Short mmCIF file of C-alpha atoms in Angstrom, two decimals:
data_model
loop_
_atom_site.label_atom_id
_atom_site.label_comp_id
_atom_site.label_asym_id
_atom_site.label_seq_id
_atom_site.Cartn_x
_atom_site.Cartn_y
_atom_site.Cartn_z
CA MET A 1 116.45 68.12 133.22
CA ALA A 2 120.59 67.38 133.47
CA GLY A 3 120.66 64.70 131.52
CA TYR A 4 118.85 66.62 128.55
CA THR A 5 120.89 69.61 128.64
CA ALA A 6 123.81 67.77 128.52
CA LEU A 7 122.70 66.08 125.18
CA LEU A 8 122.27 69.74 123.75
CA GLU A 9 125.58 69.72 125.11
CA ASP A 10 126.70 67.41 123.40
CA VAL A 11 124.90 68.18 119.67
CA ARG A 12 126.50 71.90 120.12
CA ARG A 13 130.45 70.90 120.22
CA ARG A 14 129.52 68.42 117.49
CA VAL A 15 127.84 70.91 114.81
CA SER A 16 130.57 73.56 116.07
CA GLU A 17 133.58 71.06 115.70
CA SER A 18 132.21 69.65 112.56
CA ALA A 19 134.70 71.06 108.77
CA ASP A 20 133.01 69.34 106.43
CA PRO A 21 133.89 70.94 103.03
CA THR A 22 130.37 70.19 102.13
CA ALA A 23 128.80 71.82 104.65
CA ARG A 24 130.81 75.11 104.42
CA ARG A 25 129.54 74.88 100.85
CA LEU A 26 125.94 74.68 100.83
CA ALA A 27 125.76 76.73 104.12
CA SER A 28 127.22 79.63 101.90
CA LYS A 29 125.38 78.95 98.45
CA PHE A 30 121.80 79.41 100.49
CA GLY A 31 122.39 81.56 102.61
CA TYR A 32 122.51 79.61 105.95
CA LEU A 33 124.99 79.95 109.49
CA LYS A 34 126.49 76.61 109.08
CA TYR A 35 125.71 74.66 112.16
CA MET A 36 122.18 74.46 110.22
CA VAL A 37 123.67 72.52 107.51
CA VAL A 38 126.05 70.49 109.44
CA ARG A 39 122.98 69.25 111.83
CA TYR A 40 120.24 68.85 108.68
CA TYR A 41 123.25 66.03 107.32
CA GLU A 42 122.22 64.15 110.80
CA MET A 43 118.97 64.75 110.09
CA LEU A 44 118.31 63.25 106.60
CA GLY A 45 121.82 61.08 105.94
CA SER A 46 122.84 63.27 102.37
CA TRP A 47 123.88 66.21 101.21
CA ASP A 48 121.72 65.22 97.71
CA ARG A 49 118.24 65.11 100.81
CA VAL A 50 119.88 68.47 102.29
CA GLU A 51 120.62 69.77 98.87
CA GLU A 52 117.04 69.23 98.08
CA LEU A 53 115.52 71.07 101.28
CA LEU A 54 117.29 73.91 101.32
CA GLU A 55 116.51 74.96 97.45
CA ALA A 56 113.15 73.89 98.50
CA PHE A 57 113.30 76.63 101.08
CA GLU A 58 113.74 79.15 98.48
CA LYS A 59 110.35 78.04 96.74
CA PRO A 60 107.53 80.08 98.10
CA LEU A 61 105.01 78.33 100.13
CA PRO A 62 101.63 77.37 98.89
CA ARG A 63 98.70 78.70 100.10
CA ALA A 64 95.75 76.44 101.56
CA ILE A 65 91.94 77.87 102.32
CA ARG A 66 90.06 75.52 104.58
CA VAL A 67 86.09 76.16 104.15
CA ASN A 68 84.98 77.00 107.24
CA THR A 69 81.89 74.73 107.67
CA LEU A 70 80.26 75.84 110.48
CA ARG A 71 78.42 78.40 107.92
CA PHE A 72 78.49 77.00 104.70
CA GLY A 73 77.72 73.17 104.84
CA ASN A 74 78.66 72.62 101.13
CA PRO A 75 82.03 73.85 100.64
CA ARG A 76 81.95 73.84 96.76
CA GLU A 77 79.82 76.56 96.68
CA VAL A 78 83.03 78.60 98.00
CA ILE A 79 85.44 76.98 96.12
CA GLU A 80 83.03 78.67 92.65
CA ARG A 81 83.03 81.58 94.37
CA LEU A 82 86.33 81.83 94.56
CA GLU A 83 86.80 80.64 91.36
CA ARG A 84 84.57 83.62 89.39
CA LEU A 85 87.56 86.05 91.21
CA GLY A 86 89.96 83.78 89.07
CA TYR A 87 91.08 81.36 91.96
CA ARG A 88 91.98 77.31 90.84
CA PHE A 89 92.19 74.97 93.49
CA SER A 90 93.43 71.08 93.91
CA LYS A 91 91.81 69.57 96.56
CA ILE A 92 93.70 68.40 100.00
CA PRO A 93 92.46 64.37 100.00
CA TRP A 94 93.55 64.16 103.95
CA GLU A 95 91.91 66.89 104.74
CA HIS A 96 87.75 66.78 103.57
CA HIS A 97 87.25 70.67 103.69
CA SER A 98 90.63 72.22 102.45
CA TYR A 99 91.69 73.29 98.61
CA VAL A 100 95.64 74.47 97.22
CA VAL A 101 95.77 77.38 95.98
CA THR A 102 96.48 76.43 92.59
CA LYS A 103 96.57 79.68 90.33
CA ALA A 104 95.75 82.97 92.98
CA GLY A 105 92.51 85.21 91.48
CA GLY A 106 93.46 89.04 91.14
CA VAL A 107 92.06 89.86 94.98
CA SER A 108 94.22 88.73 97.90
CA LEU A 109 93.18 86.15 99.88
CA GLY A 110 92.60 88.39 103.04
CA ALA A 111 91.15 90.47 101.22
CA THR A 112 87.67 88.79 99.52
CA HIS A 113 84.13 89.87 100.24
CA GLU A 114 83.62 85.93 100.80
CA PHE A 115 87.01 85.87 103.58
CA LEU A 116 85.56 89.57 105.00
CA LEU A 117 82.23 89.04 104.88
CA GLY A 118 81.00 85.82 106.07
CA GLY A 119 84.21 83.66 107.26
CA TYR A 120 83.47 81.28 104.40
CA TYR A 121 87.30 80.27 104.84
CA LEU A 122 90.11 81.04 106.37
CA TYR A 123 93.34 80.67 104.96
CA ARG A 124 96.77 79.34 106.11
CA GLY A 125 99.62 77.07 105.31
CA VAL A 126 99.11 72.91 104.17
CA ALA A 127 100.95 71.81 107.25
CA SER A 128 99.54 73.79 110.14
CA LEU A 129 96.07 71.27 109.34
CA ILE A 130 97.66 68.46 110.81
CA PRO A 131 97.40 69.18 114.04
CA PRO A 132 94.04 69.36 114.94
CA LEU A 133 93.68 66.04 112.54
CA ALA A 134 96.36 64.38 114.82
CA LEU A 135 93.93 65.48 117.39
CA SER A 136 90.99 64.22 116.12
CA PRO A 137 88.41 66.22 118.42
CA GLU A 138 84.93 65.13 118.73
CA PRO A 139 81.70 66.84 120.27
CA SER A 140 82.09 65.20 123.47
CA ASP A 141 85.57 66.58 123.82
CA VAL A 142 86.69 69.17 126.07
CA VAL A 143 90.15 70.46 124.70
CA LEU A 144 92.62 72.51 125.51
CA ASP A 145 94.07 74.55 122.95
CA ALA A 146 97.38 75.84 124.67
CA ALA A 147 99.02 77.91 122.54
CA ALA A 148 95.41 79.53 120.87
CA ALA A 149 96.08 82.09 119.23
CA PRO A 150 95.61 84.14 116.92
CA GLY A 151 92.71 80.66 116.27
CA GLY A 152 93.32 79.45 112.69
CA LYS A 153 93.63 76.08 114.66
CA THR A 154 91.02 76.78 117.20
CA THR A 155 88.82 77.40 114.44
CA HIS A 156 89.55 74.27 112.88
CA ILE A 157 89.00 72.37 116.34
CA ALA A 158 85.81 74.16 116.90
CA GLN A 159 84.94 73.36 113.73
CA LEU A 160 85.73 69.07 114.06
CA MET A 161 83.87 69.39 116.96
CA GLY A 162 80.52 70.85 114.96
CA ASN A 163 80.91 73.94 116.97
CA ARG A 164 80.24 71.44 120.33
CA GLY A 165 81.83 70.43 123.50
CA VAL A 166 83.91 72.10 125.02
CA VAL A 167 87.87 74.17 123.58
CA VAL A 168 89.89 76.21 126.32
CA ALA A 169 92.06 78.58 124.56
CA ALA A 170 94.78 79.97 126.13
CA ASP A 171 97.44 81.95 125.60
CA ILE A 172 99.68 85.01 126.92
CA SER A 173 99.53 87.13 124.23
CA ARG A 174 97.31 90.36 124.29
CA GLU A 175 97.85 91.19 120.77
CA ARG A 176 97.70 88.12 119.41
CA PHE A 177 94.70 87.72 121.47
CA ARG A 178 92.48 89.98 119.71
CA ALA A 179 92.89 88.15 116.45
CA LEU A 180 91.90 85.04 118.30
CA ARG A 181 88.30 87.03 118.62
CA SER A 182 88.47 88.39 115.94
CA ASN A 183 87.97 85.13 113.99
CA LEU A 184 86.63 82.91 116.02
CA GLU A 185 83.72 86.06 115.82
CA ARG A 186 84.29 85.82 112.50
CA MET A 187 83.78 82.48 111.20
CA GLY A 188 81.12 81.69 113.66
CA VAL A 189 82.74 80.29 116.65
CA GLU A 190 81.13 79.48 119.82
CA ASN A 191 82.18 76.61 122.07
CA VAL A 192 85.30 78.53 122.98
CA VAL A 193 86.30 79.48 126.34
CA ALA A 194 89.40 81.89 125.92
CA LEU A 195 91.16 82.66 128.78
CA ARG A 196 94.38 85.11 129.12
CA VAL A 197 96.92 82.98 130.99
CA ASP A 198 100.57 82.01 130.87
CA SER A 199 100.19 78.02 129.62
CA ARG A 200 102.47 76.94 132.15
CA LYS A 201 98.87 77.98 134.81
CA ILE A 202 96.74 76.44 133.61
CA PRO A 203 97.10 73.07 135.92
CA GLU A 204 96.93 75.01 138.62
CA ILE A 205 93.90 76.06 137.01
CA PHE A 206 92.12 72.60 135.65
CA GLY A 207 93.91 70.05 137.45
CA GLU A 208 93.88 66.90 135.30
CA TYR A 209 90.83 68.69 132.93
CA PHE A 210 91.12 67.54 128.88
CA SER A 211 89.94 64.90 127.14
CA LYS A 212 92.28 66.54 124.67
CA SER A 213 95.27 68.61 125.00
CA LEU A 214 96.92 70.63 121.99
CA LEU A 215 100.30 72.52 122.44
CA ASP A 216 101.39 74.69 118.66
CA SER A 217 104.04 75.46 120.63
CA PRO A 218 105.82 78.91 120.55
CA CYS A 219 109.25 78.14 118.25
CA THR A 220 112.22 79.06 116.11
CA GLY A 221 110.55 78.53 112.47
CA GLU A 222 113.07 77.02 110.88
CA GLY A 223 110.36 74.45 109.00
CA ILE A 224 108.70 77.70 106.99
CA ILE A 225 112.13 79.31 106.29
CA GLN A 226 110.41 80.11 102.90
CA VAL A 227 108.26 82.48 104.81
CA ASP A 228 111.30 84.32 106.58
CA PRO A 229 114.68 83.85 105.37
CA THR A 230 116.60 85.55 108.27
CA ARG A 231 115.86 82.32 109.80
CA LYS A 232 118.80 81.59 107.95
CA THR A 233 121.34 83.41 110.31
CA LYS A 234 119.28 84.85 112.90
CA THR A 235 119.10 81.79 114.98
CA LEU A 236 122.06 80.45 117.10
CA PHE A 237 122.20 77.33 118.84
CA GLU A 238 122.07 78.85 122.30
CA ASP A 239 118.49 79.56 120.75
CA LEU A 240 117.46 76.40 120.11
CA ALA A 241 118.51 75.42 124.24
CA ARG A 242 116.36 77.73 125.00
CA ALA A 243 113.31 76.90 123.12
CA HIS A 244 113.40 73.96 124.12
CA ARG A 245 113.29 74.22 127.46
CA ARG A 246 110.41 76.81 127.72
CA GLN A 247 109.10 74.17 125.17
CA VAL A 248 109.66 71.60 127.69
CA GLU A 249 107.94 73.67 130.96
CA LEU A 250 104.41 74.15 128.43
CA LEU A 251 104.01 70.66 127.27
CA THR A 252 105.10 69.20 130.95
CA ALA A 253 101.79 71.94 132.04
CA VAL A 254 99.74 70.73 128.49
CA VAL A 255 100.37 66.63 129.82
CA ARG A 256 99.25 67.93 133.64
CA SER A 257 95.89 69.60 132.52
CA THR A 258 95.30 65.98 130.60
CA ALA A 259 93.03 63.88 131.97
CA PRO A 260 94.22 59.59 132.65
CA GLY A 261 93.30 58.64 128.87
CA GLY A 262 93.69 61.61 127.13
CA LEU A 263 95.39 62.53 123.96
CA VAL A 264 97.84 65.56 123.57
CA ALA A 265 99.37 67.00 119.90
CA TYR A 266 102.85 68.57 120.21
CA THR A 267 103.73 70.52 117.36
CA THR A 268 106.30 73.29 116.44
CA CYS A 269 105.94 74.65 112.85
CA SER A 270 110.32 73.43 113.34
CA ILE A 271 112.06 70.65 111.64
CA ALA A 272 115.40 71.26 114.76
CA PRO A 273 115.36 67.96 116.69
CA GLU A 274 116.16 69.90 119.78
CA GLU A 275 112.45 71.52 119.46
CA ASN A 276 111.00 68.59 118.93
CA GLU A 277 112.45 64.90 119.53
CA PHE A 278 114.35 66.20 122.00
CA THR A 279 111.38 67.97 123.62
CA VAL A 280 108.89 65.27 124.46
CA ALA A 281 111.68 62.28 125.09
CA GLU A 282 112.46 64.72 128.19
CA VAL A 283 109.50 64.79 129.46
CA LEU A 284 108.84 61.59 128.19
CA GLU A 285 111.05 61.02 131.05
CA SER A 286 110.12 63.89 133.97
CA VAL A 287 106.44 63.49 133.41
CA GLY A 288 106.56 59.73 133.50
CA GLY A 289 102.69 57.72 131.87
CA VAL A 290 102.47 58.70 128.88
CA ARG A 291 103.15 57.08 125.73
CA VAL A 292 104.00 58.13 122.01
CA VAL A 293 100.86 56.88 119.81
CA LYS A 294 101.07 57.42 115.93
CA PRO A 295 98.67 60.46 115.22
CA ALA A 296 95.77 59.65 113.25
CA VAL A 297 95.90 61.38 109.84
CA GLU A 298 95.71 60.24 106.04
CA VAL A 299 98.58 62.14 105.30
CA GLU A 300 101.92 60.45 104.92
CA LEU A 301 104.36 61.65 107.52
CA GLU A 302 108.10 61.16 107.54
CA PRO A 303 109.06 59.37 111.21
CA GLY A 304 110.32 61.12 114.21
CA ILE A 305 114.22 61.43 113.90
CA VAL A 306 115.87 58.59 117.45
CA ASP A 307 119.41 58.69 116.13
CA TYR A 308 121.28 62.40 116.51
CA PHE A 309 124.99 62.73 116.63
CA GLY A 310 124.86 59.43 118.01
CA ILE A 311 122.38 59.85 120.79
CA ARG A 312 119.94 57.17 120.43
CA LEU A 313 116.38 58.92 121.98
CA PRO A 314 113.24 56.45 123.01
CA GLU A 315 112.24 54.16 120.09
CA GLN A 316 108.93 55.34 120.41
CA LEU A 317 109.36 58.21 119.16
CA SER A 318 109.94 57.23 115.54
CA LEU A 319 105.67 56.86 115.70
CA CYS A 320 106.05 61.05 115.64
CA GLY A 321 105.43 62.45 112.10
CA ARG A 322 107.32 65.08 110.02
CA THR A 323 106.65 66.96 107.36
CA TYR A 324 109.72 68.33 104.68
CA PRO A 325 109.43 71.29 102.02
CA HIS A 326 111.55 68.91 99.79
CA THR A 327 108.98 66.08 100.14
CA HIS A 328 105.94 67.05 100.92
CA GLY A 329 105.93 70.42 99.27
CA PHE A 330 105.19 72.25 102.17
CA GLU A 331 106.35 73.76 105.61
CA GLY A 332 108.31 71.71 107.72
CA PHE A 333 106.69 70.54 110.41
CA PHE A 334 106.80 68.46 113.37
CA VAL A 335 103.35 66.91 115.20
CA CYS A 336 103.82 63.93 118.19
CA VAL A 337 100.71 62.33 119.58
CA LEU A 338 100.69 61.49 123.40
CA GLU A 339 98.82 59.73 125.57
CA LYS A 340 98.03 60.12 128.83
CA ILE A 341 97.95 56.38 130.43
CA GLY A 342 98.06 57.14 133.89
CA PRO A 343 98.74 60.10 136.56
CA MET B 1 89.28 92.17 132.54
CA ARG B 2 85.97 91.18 135.53
CA CYS B 3 82.85 88.43 134.14
CA VAL B 4 79.65 87.40 135.98
CA VAL B 5 77.60 85.08 134.74
CA GLY B 6 74.28 84.97 134.97
CA GLY B 7 71.20 87.97 134.81
CA GLY B 8 68.42 88.03 132.17
CA GLU B 9 68.77 91.86 131.13
CA VAL B 10 70.47 90.61 127.52
CA PHE B 11 66.63 88.61 127.03
CA GLU B 12 64.98 91.50 127.55
CA HIS B 13 66.71 93.85 126.01
CA VAL B 14 66.31 91.28 122.93
CA ALA B 15 62.05 90.57 123.65
CA ARG B 16 62.11 94.13 123.70
CA LEU B 17 63.75 94.80 120.24
CA HIS B 18 62.98 91.42 118.36
CA GLY B 19 60.45 89.79 120.15
CA SER B 20 60.02 86.99 122.50
CA ARG B 21 59.85 84.37 119.63
CA ALA B 22 63.79 86.14 118.65
CA ALA B 23 63.87 85.42 122.95
CA GLU B 24 63.13 82.14 122.42
CA ALA B 25 66.23 81.09 119.67
CA LEU B 26 68.38 81.94 122.62
CA ARG B 27 67.36 79.57 125.23
CA GLU B 28 69.73 77.06 125.99
CA TYR B 29 72.53 80.25 126.31
CA VAL B 30 73.95 81.49 129.75
CA PRO B 31 74.82 85.09 129.77
CA LEU B 32 78.06 85.95 130.31
CA TYR B 33 78.82 89.48 131.14
CA CYS B 34 82.26 91.42 130.69
CA ALA B 35 84.52 94.30 131.48
CA GLU B 36 83.13 98.31 131.17
CA PRO B 37 81.44 99.34 129.06
CA LEU B 38 79.31 96.28 129.77
CA GLU B 39 79.74 93.20 126.96
CA VAL B 40 77.44 89.97 126.65
CA TYR B 41 78.62 86.66 125.56
CA LEU B 42 75.88 83.84 125.34
CA MET B 43 77.44 80.64 126.06
CA ARG B 44 75.80 76.73 126.02
CA ALA B 45 75.92 75.11 129.37
CA GLU B 46 78.18 72.87 128.56
CA LEU B 47 80.66 75.55 128.94
CA MET B 48 80.15 76.50 132.63
CA HIS B 49 81.99 74.13 134.01
CA ALA B 50 84.54 75.63 132.72
CA VAL B 51 84.49 79.00 133.16
CA GLU B 52 83.22 78.28 136.49
CA ARG B 53 86.94 76.58 137.03
CA ILE B 54 88.24 79.86 135.68
CA LEU B 55 86.12 81.87 138.08
CA LYS B 56 87.06 79.55 140.75
CA SER B 57 90.94 79.98 140.71
CA GLY B 58 90.25 83.29 140.71
CA ARG B 59 90.82 84.65 136.95
CA PHE B 60 88.32 86.10 134.43
CA PRO B 61 87.73 84.39 130.90
CA TYR B 62 88.61 86.58 127.92
CA PHE B 63 85.00 85.26 126.67
CA ALA B 64 83.12 82.57 126.77
CA GLY B 65 80.24 81.19 123.92
CA PHE B 66 79.50 83.82 120.97
CA TYR B 67 79.76 87.54 121.46
CA ALA B 68 76.30 88.61 121.86
CA GLY B 69 76.47 92.93 122.16
CA ARG B 70 77.29 95.99 124.81
CA LEU B 71 74.62 96.80 127.05
CA ARG B 72 74.62 100.84 127.74
CA SER B 73 73.35 103.56 129.83
CA ASP B 74 72.41 105.41 127.17
CA LYS B 75 70.04 104.69 123.96
CA PRO B 76 70.31 102.29 122.65
CA ARG B 77 70.45 100.35 125.47
CA PHE B 78 71.73 97.60 123.70
CA ILE B 79 73.56 97.33 120.61
CA PRO B 80 73.19 93.30 119.54
CA SER B 81 76.28 91.68 117.16
CA HIS B 82 75.88 90.65 113.88
CA VAL B 83 76.19 87.16 115.58
CA LEU B 84 73.73 87.54 117.12
CA LEU B 85 70.94 89.16 115.04
CA ASP B 86 72.10 86.34 112.43
CA ARG B 87 71.39 84.04 114.79
CA LEU B 88 67.74 85.93 115.82
CA TYR B 89 66.45 86.06 112.02
CA LYS B 90 66.82 82.77 111.37
CA HIS B 91 65.20 81.49 114.25
CA ILE B 92 62.06 83.53 113.21
CA GLY B 93 62.22 83.26 110.03
CA HIS B 94 62.88 86.99 108.48
CA PRO B 95 64.76 90.52 109.72
CA VAL B 96 63.00 92.53 112.06
CA ARG B 97 63.90 95.71 111.99
CA ALA B 98 66.61 95.96 109.33
CA VAL B 99 66.58 97.34 106.15
CA LYS B 100 68.39 94.89 103.40
CA ILE B 101 70.82 97.16 100.90
CA SER B 102 72.24 96.50 97.46
CA ASP B 103 75.40 94.71 97.14
CA ALA B 104 76.82 97.82 96.04
CA GLY B 105 75.17 99.03 98.87
CA ILE B 106 77.69 96.54 100.56
CA ARG B 107 80.53 97.27 98.92
CA VAL B 108 80.61 100.72 100.36
CA VAL B 109 78.62 100.23 103.97
CA LEU B 110 81.58 97.51 104.49
CA TYR B 111 83.80 100.47 104.91
CA GLY B 112 81.79 101.94 106.96
CA ARG B 113 79.81 104.45 105.53
CA ASP B 114 76.51 104.73 106.62
CA VAL B 115 73.26 103.52 104.22
CA LEU B 116 71.64 105.86 101.74
CA ALA B 117 68.29 105.95 100.86
CA GLU B 118 69.07 104.62 97.10
CA SER B 119 71.15 101.51 98.47
CA VAL B 120 67.66 100.18 100.31
CA VAL B 121 66.46 97.10 98.79
CA GLU B 122 63.49 96.31 101.51
CA CYS B 123 62.67 97.17 105.39
CA PHE B 124 61.43 95.33 107.35
CA GLU B 125 59.50 97.11 110.32
CA PRO B 126 59.59 98.05 113.31
CA VAL B 127 62.18 100.92 112.59
CA GLU B 128 62.82 103.13 115.09
CA ALA B 129 64.99 106.58 114.90
CA GLY B 130 68.24 106.36 117.27
CA GLU B 131 67.27 102.92 117.94
CA VAL B 132 69.39 100.05 116.32
CA VAL B 133 68.86 99.14 113.56
CA SER B 134 70.09 95.98 110.73
CA ILE B 135 71.84 96.43 107.89
CA THR B 136 71.65 92.97 105.55
CA GLY B 137 72.44 91.94 102.48
CA PRO B 138 70.73 90.61 99.37
CA ASP B 139 71.62 86.89 100.60
CA GLY B 140 69.87 88.17 104.35
CA TYR B 141 73.22 87.61 106.23
CA VAL B 142 74.33 90.60 108.10
CA TYR B 143 76.62 92.88 107.03
CA ALA B 144 76.67 96.05 109.56
CA VAL B 145 74.81 97.29 112.73
CA GLY B 146 73.55 101.27 111.90
CA LEU B 147 71.40 103.98 114.36
CA SER B 148 67.82 104.37 112.33
CA LYS B 149 67.89 107.62 110.94
CA ILE B 150 64.08 106.96 110.13
CA SER B 151 60.92 106.68 112.39
CA SER B 152 59.61 103.86 110.29
CA CYS B 153 60.23 102.27 106.55
CA GLY B 154 57.30 104.10 104.98
CA GLU B 155 59.54 107.31 105.36
CA ILE B 156 62.23 106.08 102.68
CA GLY B 157 59.93 107.01 99.60
CA ARG B 158 60.24 110.51 100.71
CA LEU B 159 64.09 110.71 101.05
CA ARG B 160 66.35 111.68 98.18
CA GLU B 161 68.69 109.15 97.08
CA LYS B 162 71.88 110.30 98.67
CA ASP B 163 69.80 110.62 102.43
CA VAL B 164 70.80 108.93 105.21
CA VAL B 165 68.48 105.77 106.42
CA ALA B 166 71.02 104.43 108.94
CA LYS B 167 74.45 105.53 110.83
CA THR B 168 76.47 102.93 110.42
CA ILE B 169 77.70 102.37 113.97
CA PHE B 170 79.51 98.31 113.60
CA ASP B 171 80.73 96.60 109.75
CA LEU B 172 82.20 93.38 109.34
CA GLY B 173 84.97 95.53 107.48
CA TRP B 174 85.50 96.23 110.99
CA TYR B 175 87.49 92.56 111.34
CA LEU B 176 89.94 93.94 108.48
CA ARG B 177 90.26 97.02 109.27
CA SER B 178 91.14 97.11 112.74
CA GLY B 179 90.01 93.99 114.25
CA THR B 180 93.16 93.53 116.54
CA VAL B 181 92.69 97.02 118.09
CA PRO B 182 91.12 96.70 121.36
CA ARG B 183 86.83 95.82 121.22
CA GLU B 184 86.15 99.55 123.12
CA ALA B 185 87.13 101.11 119.99
CA ARG B 186 85.16 98.85 117.89
CA TYR B 187 81.45 100.54 118.12
CA LYS B 188 81.23 104.58 116.63
CA VAL B 189 78.79 105.29 118.94
#
């Protein structure tokens, strides 16, 4: 929509015109493009918080494991097996089958007998656990996972559904799809129909079909700079605007595939408002019949951004949730739950 | 990748190999046959509606439900997946057409190596030379699928320690070694 293209252009102009010396100093100190640091000030409201964020991006990400309860009713049994390999864990209070690794064992998490053999667990970043919980799928649901590969969230959804109901896992990448198939098979998932397709085509195939839909959207990865430090310099503002356009197309298709009364969870591993609040705001306006609801998760989230470089976004976007490395201790992440209230 | 819903061939193979009681474990599933060579998926009826929508749009699902195995024109005519075998054994309460091997043996098999007589802890009839045999661990889970080199469990006692009891054709280590290569390459047969 031309309105949001113009708004993003407005943001780009303001960012490029900024000559703030603190932004220049911090960008130089931590090795970032200056436009990113200018935006962080706008998002966080103080240079102290910006510096905390940049320092947190320098630290390694904690890893978490989610025990595969499709195979093991008692997660403790798996934890004890891994503790015998030297691992130590602390329980994640808001995800009942997941643990943060506090001390690594002698064998990497991807090479233990327990990982390899029975799909005892899946290891991943902590924030990745949030979107399936925000969707709260139940055994009676028909769920769309619109960018499913390699399947971390798909297996989590299947686990939350007790392997019942239906999950349609869609993705376009052939390579990633093979990883999806491997993961589902290894973890014992059997309530998934996998479809290799451009998710923008899903409304043509299904119509308003799904009771719950997840779009873990392709993004620039601005929340996981710990994993990919090249992200400090490789993405220009124009790339953000391009990502935004694609995200709007995908989210529009996912909303259109969801039945009235259904829920859509939109998430990215980016802290960029251009990829998050601006995307949701544009879809709220262009698709209509949807509203933002608070994610039903126990983890405390920072509110969505509604005031950015003087641009006012719809107030309901404050119900969306954000995580930051310096406040949560894990990846920067965005999650927003939309309820479809009518056609 | 073309797919077809329905047809009882997979159930006939399961009944032939593992008995009619084992086939009962699959009563609530509908088969989905995809690709060439023919891969078999088994799905619960609740998935059918979504699969039908996909087929009606002129597309094909990549897969649905769980992977049950592969149908072939040569012997062995059906290679069951470890997921299917685990399910069958759970239903009937014990393995059939299987060798249980030691932890040390499992570690070797997970690198794609064959099962040697020295690793075998227990053997479950019937076994048949050239036909599929499950390779289970001490915990009872199926870790690999092989082709039997023996025609009865009694033969094992007459073998030397390093003689091959089963040629491994798929093991769970595949998921780590090459889990993202096309499935066509997954079976060594």
